[in-house]
Amino acid sequence: MQTITIDEAPRHVGDEITLRGWLYNKRSSGKIMFLQLRDGTGVIQGIVTEPESPEMFAIADRLQRETSIIVTGTLREDKRAPSGCELQLSTLKVVHEPTEAFPIELTEHTPAFLMDHRHLWMRTGRQVPILRIRDAVFRALRDFFHEKGFVATEAPVLTGTSVEGTTTLFEVDYFGEKAYLGQSGQLYLEATAMALGKVYWIGPVFRAEKSKTRKHLTEFWMAEAEMAYYDHTDNLRLQEEMIAYVVDAVTTERKTELEQLKRDIDLLREEVTLPFPRIDYADAVKLLQNAGHDVSFGDDFGAPQEATLGDHFHKPVFIERFPVNMKPFYMKRDPQDASRVLAADLIGPEGYGELIGGSQRADNLEELIAQMKEKDLPLQPYEWYLDLRRYGSVPHSGFGLGVARTIGWICGISHIRETIPFARQLNRLYP
Ligand code: 4AD
Ligand code: MG
C-alpha cells in the first residue's frame, strides 16, 4: 500500500492508501465520525462508522485534537471537499496522544496569545497556507535569478560597519571588539559582483528599529541583488520583471492556498502587468499634496502616503530620484542634478508599503569619499569597500526586496508577523 500526502490524494481516487499526520479537528453525527486529518500539505476528511468498525470508532471518539495518527483507507472523490476527496478509514494507528488539551482553539484568540503560542499556532488555519506561500516565494526568487544568469552568494551576518545608518544597528560583543548584526548584505554583494558579475542572496538582516507597525520586524529576510554594468534604468527593469515573475509563479503554484486565504488572485495578477509606473520623487510629493497630505519636499512617506500612491496607480510604483539627504552614503548622484540620487523605492499596492529599496551605486572613489565625509562616516572601516573603486570600478546597481512584506502583499494579510515562522519584533523574542 502506498503512503501519500494529502495534496496527492486527487490522483489516487479509488486507491487504498496510507496518510501520516495529525488530527486537526473532528465531529460526529450519530454513528458516523468525521475526522479532519492534516499533514502540512492540506486537510482531508476521514470517515469512521460505528456499525462497520466499533473498535476504531471508540478510539476515534476518544482522540483529542493534535493527536498524531497514521491511517489507511480508500479515497473517494468529493468535489465539495477542499482536498477534492475523502477517506473511508480502514485502520487508525495512534502515534502520540497529547498530554493536555491543545491550547489553540479554532475560533478567536488575541494576537498576543497566538504569538505566544506561535510554535503551535502555526499548525492551524491560514498559517499553513501562508508558510507554504512563503516557500513558493523563496523558490520563485531563486528560479528567477538563476534563469537570469545570477550567481547565488552570501554576505556575512556579523559585520564591523553600518550599511543603512547607525541608528538601527544591533551591537554585539565580538571578543572585546564592537560588531554589528548585518542590516543588509549590499556592500559585500558589491564586492562579490565585481568578482562574479551578477549576484544575489536571500538572507536574514537585522534592524534595531523601535517601530511597532504591521510592516516592521527586527529580523527579516531580504532578497538582494547586485549587478556589474547595470545602470539605474536596467536596475528598475530587472526589479519589475522579478516581481511579475514571482507573482506569476506563486499564483500558479499556490492557487489553492491563496484561495484558502480568500486572496483576490485576479486583482493580484492584474497589479503586476508591466511596466510599473516610475515617478519622480518631487512629482510624488505634489501628487500627495493634491490628495490632501501634509507632506513637503524632503519628507519620507509614511503608511497613509503609501496607501494613497497605491490607490492612485493600482500597481507597484517606483518613486525615483530622492533628495541626497534622504538616502544613505553609497548612492550615485544624478549627473543631471547633484541634489538627487539615482535611487528608487518600489511602493506596493493595497497599502503594503515599500517592497524594494535600490539604487545605482557611487562608483567614483573621490565622489564616494566626499559622500561619506558628508555623512560623518569614518573611512578606515570601509577601506575594503573603497578598494572596489580603486581596482576596476564599473557602473553598477542593486536592490533589496523585503521578503516578508512581499509575502504579506501576495497573501493579502494585514500583518507581516504571520509571514515568517518565528517573528522577531520590538517586544517579542519568544518563542
Ligand atoms: O530600503 P532598505 O533599507 O534597503 C537596503 O537595505 C539596501 N541596502 C538594499 C540594497 O540595495 N541591497 O531595505 C530593503 C527592503 C525595504 O524596501 C523593505 O521592503 C524591507 O527591506 N524592510 C523591512 N522589512 C521588514 N521589517 C523591517 N524593519 C524592514 N526594513 C526594511
Ligand atoms: Mg528603504
Short mmCIF file of C-alpha atoms and ligand atoms in Angstrom, two decimals:
data_model
loop_
_atom_site.label_atom_id
_atom_site.label_comp_id
_atom_site.label_asym_id
_atom_site.label_seq_id
_atom_site.Cartn_x
_atom_site.Cartn_y
_atom_site.Cartn_z
CA MET A 1 0.00 0.00 0.00
CA GLN A 2 1.22 3.46 -0.92
CA THR A 3 1.94 6.21 1.61
CA ILE A 4 0.96 9.56 0.10
CA THR A 5 0.47 13.18 1.18
CA ILE A 6 -2.92 14.91 1.22
CA ASP A 7 -2.10 17.14 -1.76
CA GLU A 8 -1.56 13.98 -3.83
CA ALA A 9 -4.95 12.49 -2.89
CA PRO A 10 -6.93 13.55 -6.02
CA ARG A 11 -4.58 11.42 -8.13
CA HIS A 12 -5.35 8.34 -6.01
CA VAL A 13 -9.14 8.24 -6.06
CA GLY A 14 -10.27 4.64 -5.66
CA ASP A 15 -6.91 3.58 -4.19
CA GLU A 16 -6.20 2.14 -0.78
CA ILE A 17 -3.55 4.49 0.70
CA THR A 18 -1.78 5.48 3.94
CA LEU A 19 -1.65 9.02 5.32
CA ARG A 20 0.55 10.20 8.20
CA GLY A 21 -0.33 13.35 10.10
CA TRP A 22 -2.27 14.86 12.94
CA LEU A 23 -5.90 15.04 13.97
CA TYR A 24 -6.88 18.62 13.16
CA ASN A 25 -10.49 18.53 14.25
CA LYS A 26 -13.42 16.14 14.43
CA ARG A 27 -17.18 16.00 14.67
CA SER A 28 -19.67 13.21 14.89
CA SER A 29 -23.14 12.76 13.60
CA GLY A 30 -24.71 9.83 15.39
CA LYS A 31 -22.90 6.72 14.33
CA ILE A 32 -20.57 8.48 11.88
CA MET A 33 -17.36 10.22 12.93
CA PHE A 34 -15.72 12.80 10.66
CA LEU A 35 -12.01 13.20 11.36
CA GLN A 36 -10.12 16.15 9.85
CA LEU A 37 -6.59 14.96 9.23
CA ARG A 38 -3.79 17.41 8.38
CA ASP A 39 -0.25 16.68 7.22
CA GLY A 40 1.20 20.06 6.22
CA THR A 41 0.18 19.70 2.58
CA GLY A 42 -3.53 20.01 3.25
CA VAL A 43 -6.51 18.82 5.26
CA ILE A 44 -8.70 15.82 4.39
CA GLN A 45 -11.81 14.35 5.94
CA GLY A 46 -11.68 10.76 7.14
CA ILE A 47 -14.83 8.78 7.89
CA VAL A 48 -15.33 6.13 10.54
CA THR A 49 -18.70 4.44 11.04
CA GLU A 50 -19.64 2.70 14.28
CA PRO A 51 -21.57 -0.26 12.89
CA GLU A 52 -18.72 -1.14 10.50
CA SER A 53 -15.80 -0.69 12.90
CA PRO A 54 -16.91 -0.27 16.52
CA GLU A 55 -13.36 -0.52 17.92
CA MET A 56 -11.93 2.16 15.67
CA PHE A 57 -14.99 4.32 16.35
CA ALA A 58 -14.34 4.08 20.10
CA ILE A 59 -10.69 5.11 19.64
CA ALA A 60 -11.60 7.98 17.32
CA ASP A 61 -14.24 9.12 19.77
CA ARG A 62 -11.60 9.47 22.49
CA LEU A 63 -8.93 11.27 20.45
CA GLN A 64 -8.08 14.90 21.12
CA ARG A 65 -7.02 17.49 18.59
CA GLU A 66 -3.36 17.23 17.51
CA THR A 67 -3.05 13.55 18.26
CA SER A 68 -0.52 12.25 15.76
CA ILE A 69 -2.04 9.42 13.73
CA ILE A 70 -1.38 7.13 10.79
CA VAL A 71 -4.45 5.99 8.87
CA THR A 72 -5.18 3.77 5.93
CA GLY A 73 -8.29 3.74 3.83
CA THR A 74 -9.85 4.14 0.43
CA LEU A 75 -10.05 7.54 -1.25
CA ARG A 76 -13.37 8.66 -2.67
CA GLU A 77 -13.94 11.70 -4.80
CA ASP A 78 -15.76 14.53 -3.02
CA LYS A 79 -15.99 17.63 -5.17
CA ARG A 80 -17.14 19.81 -2.24
CA ALA A 81 -14.10 18.99 -0.08
CA PRO A 82 -11.11 21.37 -0.24
CA SER A 83 -8.85 18.38 -0.93
CA GLY A 84 -11.28 17.07 -3.57
CA CYS A 85 -11.51 13.71 -1.73
CA GLU A 86 -12.48 12.00 1.44
CA LEU A 87 -11.08 8.89 3.05
CA GLN A 88 -13.06 5.88 4.24
CA LEU A 89 -10.85 4.66 7.08
CA SER A 90 -9.89 1.01 7.40
CA THR A 91 -7.17 1.36 10.07
CA LEU A 92 -6.21 4.04 12.57
CA LYS A 93 -2.93 3.97 14.47
CA VAL A 94 -2.23 6.44 17.26
CA VAL A 95 1.41 7.63 17.30
CA HIS A 96 1.20 10.08 20.19
CA GLU A 97 -1.61 11.41 22.29
CA PRO A 98 -1.30 14.97 23.64
CA THR A 99 -0.83 15.10 27.39
CA GLU A 100 -3.10 18.14 27.60
CA ALA A 101 -5.80 19.72 25.50
CA PHE A 102 -4.33 21.67 22.56
CA PRO A 103 -4.30 25.34 23.59
CA ILE A 104 -5.20 26.85 20.23
CA GLU A 105 -8.93 26.83 19.61
CA LEU A 106 -10.08 27.07 16.03
CA THR A 107 -12.07 30.17 16.95
CA GLU A 108 -10.93 33.62 18.08
CA HIS A 109 -7.84 34.34 20.20
CA THR A 110 -6.00 37.59 20.81
CA PRO A 111 -2.93 38.22 18.62
CA ALA A 112 -0.72 38.25 21.74
CA PHE A 113 -1.95 34.81 22.81
CA LEU A 114 -1.44 33.46 19.32
CA MET A 115 2.06 34.93 19.04
CA ASP A 116 2.98 33.46 22.47
CA HIS A 117 1.89 30.09 21.09
CA ARG A 118 3.40 30.61 17.65
CA HIS A 119 5.04 27.15 17.77
CA LEU A 120 1.53 25.60 17.95
CA TRP A 121 -0.48 28.31 16.21
CA MET A 122 1.50 27.66 13.01
CA ARG A 123 -0.27 24.29 12.66
CA THR A 124 -3.68 25.87 12.32
CA GLY A 125 -5.94 27.76 9.96
CA ARG A 126 -4.37 30.12 7.48
CA GLN A 127 -0.86 29.76 8.95
CA VAL A 128 -0.16 26.63 6.93
CA PRO A 129 -1.12 28.18 3.57
CA ILE A 130 0.86 31.34 4.39
CA LEU A 131 4.02 29.37 5.15
CA ARG A 132 3.55 27.28 2.00
CA ILE A 133 3.26 30.52 0.00
CA ARG A 134 6.42 31.77 1.70
CA ASP A 135 8.23 28.68 0.44
CA ALA A 136 6.96 29.31 -3.10
CA VAL A 137 8.10 32.96 -2.98
CA PHE A 138 11.64 31.94 -1.99
CA ARG A 139 11.75 29.31 -4.74
CA ALA A 140 10.39 31.71 -7.38
CA LEU A 141 13.03 34.29 -6.46
CA ARG A 142 15.79 31.70 -6.76
CA ASP A 143 14.43 30.43 -10.08
CA PHE A 144 14.20 33.97 -11.41
CA PHE A 145 17.77 34.85 -10.55
CA HIS A 146 19.06 31.52 -11.80
CA GLU A 147 17.26 31.94 -15.13
CA LYS A 148 18.72 35.44 -15.47
CA GLY A 149 22.26 34.12 -15.06
CA PHE A 150 22.88 35.32 -11.50
CA VAL A 151 25.25 33.54 -9.14
CA ALA A 152 23.91 32.85 -5.65
CA THR A 153 26.25 34.13 -2.97
CA GLU A 154 26.27 35.08 0.71
CA ALA A 155 27.08 38.06 2.89
CA PRO A 156 28.29 37.80 6.49
CA VAL A 157 25.81 38.43 9.28
CA LEU A 158 28.50 39.63 11.71
CA THR A 159 29.87 42.91 10.42
CA GLY A 160 32.11 45.73 11.52
CA THR A 161 30.20 48.58 9.86
CA SER A 162 26.80 50.03 9.12
CA VAL A 163 25.15 50.00 5.70
CA GLU A 164 21.82 51.72 6.23
CA GLY A 165 22.71 54.15 9.05
CA THR A 166 23.90 53.76 12.61
CA THR A 167 20.59 54.27 14.42
CA THR A 168 19.23 50.80 13.73
CA LEU A 169 22.32 48.67 14.49
CA PHE A 170 22.21 45.71 16.86
CA GLU A 171 25.56 45.71 18.62
CA VAL A 172 27.26 42.50 19.72
CA ASP A 173 30.47 41.92 21.64
CA TYR A 174 32.98 40.34 19.28
CA PHE A 175 35.83 39.17 21.52
CA GLY A 176 36.05 42.58 23.14
CA GLU A 177 35.51 44.47 19.88
CA LYS A 178 32.27 46.03 18.69
CA ALA A 179 30.47 44.18 15.94
CA TYR A 180 27.00 44.54 14.48
CA LEU A 181 24.36 42.26 13.04
CA GLY A 182 24.13 42.97 9.32
CA GLN A 183 21.46 45.45 8.20
CA SER A 184 21.89 44.50 4.54
CA GLY A 185 24.34 42.37 2.59
CA GLN A 186 24.71 45.06 -0.03
CA LEU A 187 28.28 46.25 0.47
CA TYR A 188 29.56 42.66 0.42
CA LEU A 189 27.46 41.89 -2.63
CA GLU A 190 29.05 44.84 -4.41
CA ALA A 191 32.43 43.19 -3.86
CA THR A 192 31.12 39.81 -4.97
CA ALA A 193 29.54 41.34 -8.11
CA MET A 194 32.97 42.67 -9.12
CA ALA A 195 34.17 39.05 -8.98
CA LEU A 196 31.14 37.28 -10.47
CA GLY A 197 29.18 39.88 -12.49
CA LYS A 198 25.59 39.38 -11.33
CA VAL A 199 24.96 38.05 -7.83
CA TYR A 200 22.14 37.65 -5.32
CA TRP A 201 21.49 36.32 -1.87
CA ILE A 202 18.42 35.80 0.24
CA GLY A 203 19.49 36.20 3.83
CA PRO A 204 18.49 37.43 7.27
CA VAL A 205 19.08 41.08 8.15
CA PHE A 206 18.59 42.94 11.40
CA ARG A 207 17.24 46.36 12.27
CA ALA A 208 17.01 47.64 15.82
CA GLU A 209 14.01 49.68 14.78
CA LYS A 210 11.72 50.73 17.58
CA SER A 211 8.81 50.61 15.12
CA LYS A 212 5.68 48.80 16.20
CA THR A 213 3.91 48.72 12.88
CA ARG A 214 2.43 45.91 10.84
CA LYS A 215 5.31 46.29 8.36
CA HIS A 216 8.34 46.12 10.67
CA LEU A 217 10.27 43.19 12.07
CA THR A 218 13.66 43.43 13.79
CA GLU A 219 14.89 40.33 11.94
CA PHE A 220 13.68 39.78 8.40
CA TRP A 221 14.82 38.21 5.16
CA MET A 222 15.98 40.32 2.28
CA ALA A 223 16.48 39.22 -1.31
CA GLU A 224 19.35 41.36 -2.53
CA ALA A 225 20.90 41.57 -5.97
CA GLU A 226 23.92 43.44 -7.28
CA MET A 227 24.82 43.77 -10.94
CA ALA A 228 28.05 44.99 -12.57
CA TYR A 229 27.47 47.24 -15.59
CA TYR A 230 23.78 47.86 -14.74
CA ASP A 231 22.63 51.46 -14.60
CA HIS A 232 19.57 52.85 -12.82
CA THR A 233 17.24 52.06 -15.75
CA ASP A 234 18.49 48.47 -16.05
CA ASN A 235 18.03 48.10 -12.29
CA LEU A 236 14.35 49.09 -12.34
CA ARG A 237 13.59 46.88 -15.34
CA LEU A 238 15.07 43.87 -13.56
CA GLN A 239 13.08 44.58 -10.39
CA GLU A 240 9.74 44.80 -12.12
CA GLU A 241 10.43 41.62 -14.08
CA MET A 242 11.29 39.88 -10.83
CA ILE A 243 8.05 40.95 -9.14
CA ALA A 244 5.95 39.86 -12.13
CA TYR A 245 7.80 36.53 -12.28
CA VAL A 246 7.29 35.81 -8.58
CA VAL A 247 3.58 36.68 -8.63
CA ASP A 248 3.05 34.59 -11.75
CA ALA A 249 4.85 31.57 -10.27
CA VAL A 250 3.20 31.80 -6.86
CA THR A 251 -0.35 32.35 -8.16
CA THR A 252 0.10 29.31 -10.40
CA GLU A 253 1.79 27.03 -7.90
CA ARG A 254 -0.06 28.05 -4.75
CA LYS A 255 -3.51 28.83 -6.15
CA THR A 256 -5.24 26.54 -3.62
CA GLU A 257 -3.50 28.22 -0.69
CA LEU A 258 -4.30 31.73 -2.00
CA GLU A 259 -7.93 30.68 -2.34
CA GLN A 260 -7.89 29.42 1.25
CA LEU A 261 -6.72 32.92 2.25
CA LYS A 262 -9.54 34.37 0.12
CA ARG A 263 -6.97 36.39 -1.81
CA ASP A 264 -8.26 38.09 -4.96
CA ILE A 265 -5.89 36.34 -7.38
CA ASP A 266 -7.17 38.15 -10.49
CA LEU A 267 -6.52 41.51 -8.84
CA LEU A 268 -3.02 40.42 -7.84
CA ARG A 269 -2.19 39.28 -11.36
CA GLU A 270 -3.58 42.49 -12.83
CA GLU A 271 -1.43 44.55 -10.48
CA VAL A 272 1.76 43.09 -11.92
CA THR A 273 1.16 43.83 -15.60
CA LEU A 274 4.32 45.54 -16.82
CA PRO A 275 5.65 48.16 -16.88
CA PHE A 276 5.25 49.63 -13.40
CA PRO A 277 4.92 53.42 -13.31
CA ARG A 278 8.04 55.41 -12.46
CA ILE A 279 7.53 58.80 -10.89
CA ASP A 280 9.97 61.42 -9.75
CA TYR A 281 10.08 61.97 -6.01
CA ALA A 282 9.15 65.64 -6.48
CA ASP A 283 6.09 64.65 -8.53
CA ALA A 284 5.09 62.11 -5.89
CA VAL A 285 5.18 64.88 -3.28
CA LYS A 286 2.95 67.04 -5.49
CA LEU A 287 0.55 64.17 -6.12
CA LEU A 288 0.25 63.60 -2.38
CA GLN A 289 -0.19 67.29 -1.62
CA ASN A 290 -3.01 67.44 -4.18
CA ALA A 291 -4.60 64.46 -2.46
CA GLY A 292 -4.61 66.45 0.79
CA HIS A 293 -1.50 65.08 2.52
CA ASP A 294 0.61 67.33 4.69
CA VAL A 295 3.99 66.45 3.13
CA SER A 296 6.84 68.62 1.90
CA PHE A 297 9.82 68.03 -0.34
CA GLY A 298 12.39 66.10 1.74
CA ASP A 299 9.89 64.11 3.80
CA ASP A 300 9.79 60.33 3.95
CA PHE A 301 6.42 58.82 3.08
CA GLY A 302 4.52 57.02 5.83
CA ALA A 303 1.77 54.43 5.62
CA PRO A 304 -1.04 56.89 4.69
CA GLN A 305 1.02 58.37 1.83
CA GLU A 306 1.99 54.91 0.57
CA ALA A 307 -1.67 53.89 0.64
CA THR A 308 -2.63 56.91 -1.46
CA LEU A 309 0.06 56.08 -4.02
CA GLY A 310 -1.23 52.50 -4.18
CA ASP A 311 -4.82 53.68 -4.67
CA HIS A 312 -3.72 56.10 -7.36
CA PHE A 313 -1.79 53.61 -9.51
CA HIS A 314 -3.37 50.26 -8.52
CA LYS A 315 0.01 48.59 -9.03
CA PRO A 316 3.52 48.77 -7.63
CA VAL A 317 5.08 52.15 -8.39
CA PHE A 318 8.73 53.25 -8.46
CA ILE A 319 9.45 56.54 -6.69
CA GLU A 320 12.72 57.75 -8.22
CA ARG A 321 15.45 60.31 -7.66
CA PHE A 322 15.24 61.12 -3.96
CA PRO A 323 16.97 64.15 -2.45
CA VAL A 324 20.51 63.27 -1.39
CA ASN A 325 19.99 63.76 2.34
CA MET A 326 17.09 61.27 2.50
CA LYS A 327 19.30 58.34 1.49
CA PRO A 328 22.48 56.51 2.59
CA PHE A 329 26.04 57.36 1.57
CA TYR A 330 26.60 54.83 -1.20
CA MET A 331 24.12 56.01 -3.84
CA LYS A 332 25.22 57.59 -7.10
CA ARG A 333 24.24 61.21 -7.63
CA ASP A 334 22.13 62.07 -10.63
CA PRO A 335 24.53 63.60 -13.20
CA GLN A 336 21.69 65.98 -14.27
CA ASP A 337 21.08 67.20 -10.72
CA ALA A 338 23.60 66.50 -7.95
CA SER A 339 20.99 67.18 -5.26
CA ARG A 340 19.30 63.89 -6.18
CA VAL A 341 20.37 60.25 -6.13
CA LEU A 342 19.76 57.58 -8.78
CA ALA A 343 17.66 55.54 -6.43
CA ALA A 344 14.14 54.16 -6.41
CA ASP A 345 11.81 52.66 -3.86
CA LEU A 346 9.12 50.32 -5.13
CA ILE A 347 5.88 51.00 -3.27
CA GLY A 348 3.45 48.10 -3.26
CA PRO A 349 -0.28 48.48 -3.95
CA GLU A 350 -3.10 47.96 -1.42
CA GLY A 351 -1.14 49.73 1.35
CA TYR A 352 1.69 47.18 1.61
CA GLY A 353 4.31 49.90 1.61
CA GLU A 354 7.90 49.81 0.41
CA LEU A 355 8.68 46.41 -1.07
CA ILE A 356 12.10 47.25 -2.57
CA GLY A 357 14.83 49.81 -1.98
CA GLY A 358 17.55 50.08 -4.58
CA SER A 359 19.96 52.38 -6.40
CA GLN A 360 22.83 52.78 -8.76
CA ARG A 361 25.97 52.88 -6.61
CA ALA A 362 28.58 55.63 -6.41
CA ASP A 363 31.46 54.19 -8.47
CA ASN A 364 33.94 57.06 -8.40
CA LEU A 365 36.41 56.99 -5.50
CA GLU A 366 36.57 60.76 -4.88
CA GLU A 367 32.79 61.16 -5.06
CA LEU A 368 32.22 58.27 -2.69
CA ILE A 369 34.74 59.60 -0.15
CA ALA A 370 33.12 63.04 -0.32
CA GLN A 371 29.68 61.50 0.27
CA MET A 372 30.98 59.53 3.26
CA LYS A 373 32.50 62.66 4.75
CA GLU A 374 29.18 64.48 4.35
CA LYS A 375 27.58 61.73 6.43
CA ASP A 376 30.42 61.85 9.01
CA LEU A 377 31.38 58.25 8.33
CA PRO A 378 34.91 57.10 9.26
CA LEU A 379 36.82 55.90 6.18
CA GLN A 380 39.02 53.27 7.83
CA PRO A 381 36.36 50.55 8.41
CA TYR A 382 35.22 50.99 4.80
CA GLU A 383 38.68 50.81 3.20
CA TRP A 384 37.87 47.45 1.64
CA TYR A 385 34.69 48.94 0.15
CA LEU A 386 36.66 51.89 -1.21
CA ASP A 387 39.07 49.40 -2.83
CA LEU A 388 36.21 48.39 -5.14
CA ARG A 389 36.51 51.93 -6.60
CA ARG A 390 40.31 51.67 -6.78
CA TYR A 391 40.54 48.49 -8.82
CA GLY A 392 38.45 48.24 -11.97
CA SER A 393 35.44 50.21 -10.78
CA VAL A 394 32.41 49.93 -13.07
CA PRO A 395 28.91 51.41 -13.08
CA HIS A 396 26.80 49.04 -11.01
CA SER A 397 23.42 48.86 -9.34
CA GLY A 398 21.44 46.71 -6.97
CA PHE A 399 18.45 46.44 -4.71
CA GLY A 400 16.96 44.73 -1.69
CA LEU A 401 13.46 43.22 -1.60
CA GLY A 402 11.75 42.83 1.77
CA VAL A 403 10.57 39.23 1.55
CA ALA A 404 8.12 39.45 4.47
CA ARG A 405 6.34 42.48 3.04
CA THR A 406 6.19 40.84 -0.38
CA ILE A 407 4.61 37.71 1.10
CA GLY A 408 2.18 39.87 3.09
CA TRP A 409 1.05 41.57 -0.10
CA ILE A 410 0.78 38.33 -2.09
CA CYS A 411 -1.21 36.68 0.73
CA GLY A 412 -3.31 39.79 1.29
CA ILE A 413 -2.83 39.62 5.07
CA SER A 414 -2.61 42.63 7.30
CA HIS A 415 0.45 41.98 9.50
CA ILE A 416 3.83 40.67 8.36
CA ARG A 417 4.41 38.83 11.65
CA GLU A 418 2.42 35.95 10.10
CA THR A 419 4.68 35.69 7.05
CA ILE A 420 7.70 34.32 8.92
CA PRO A 421 7.74 31.18 11.09
CA PHE A 422 9.06 32.99 14.19
CA ALA A 423 8.76 36.77 14.09
CA ARG A 424 11.21 38.99 15.96
CA GLN A 425 9.66 42.29 16.96
CA LEU A 426 10.27 45.15 19.35
CA ASN A 427 8.61 43.27 22.22
CA ARG A 428 8.99 39.71 21.03
CA LEU A 429 11.83 37.23 21.40
CA TYR A 430 9.64 34.29 22.48
CA PRO A 431 9.12 31.58 21.32
O1 4AD B 1 15.24 50.03 1.87
P1 4AD B 1 16.20 49.18 2.64
O2 4AD B 1 16.64 49.66 3.96
O3 4AD B 1 17.44 48.97 1.65
C1 4AD B 1 18.63 48.41 1.96
O4 4AD B 1 18.94 47.88 3.00
C2 4AD B 1 19.56 48.35 0.78
N1 4AD B 1 20.95 48.25 1.27
C3 4AD B 1 19.20 47.18 -0.08
C4 4AD B 1 20.06 47.05 -1.31
O5 4AD B 1 20.07 47.98 -2.10
N2 4AD B 1 20.74 45.95 -1.46
O6 4AD B 1 15.57 47.73 2.82
C5 4AD B 1 15.15 46.98 1.70
C6 4AD B 1 13.74 46.46 1.92
C7 4AD B 1 12.68 47.56 2.10
O7 4AD B 1 12.25 48.07 0.88
C8 4AD B 1 11.60 46.80 2.83
O8 4AD B 1 10.79 46.06 1.93
C9 4AD B 1 12.38 45.83 3.68
O9 4AD B 1 13.66 45.72 3.12
N3 4AD B 1 12.49 46.28 5.07
C10 4AD B 1 11.85 45.70 6.11
N4 4AD B 1 11.03 44.64 6.17
C11 4AD B 1 10.57 44.27 7.39
N5 4AD B 1 10.90 44.90 8.54
C12 4AD B 1 11.74 45.97 8.53
N6 4AD B 1 12.08 46.55 9.68
C13 4AD B 1 12.26 46.40 7.27
N7 4AD B 1 13.09 47.39 6.89
C14 4AD B 1 13.22 47.29 5.56
MG MG B 2 14.23 51.81 2.04
#
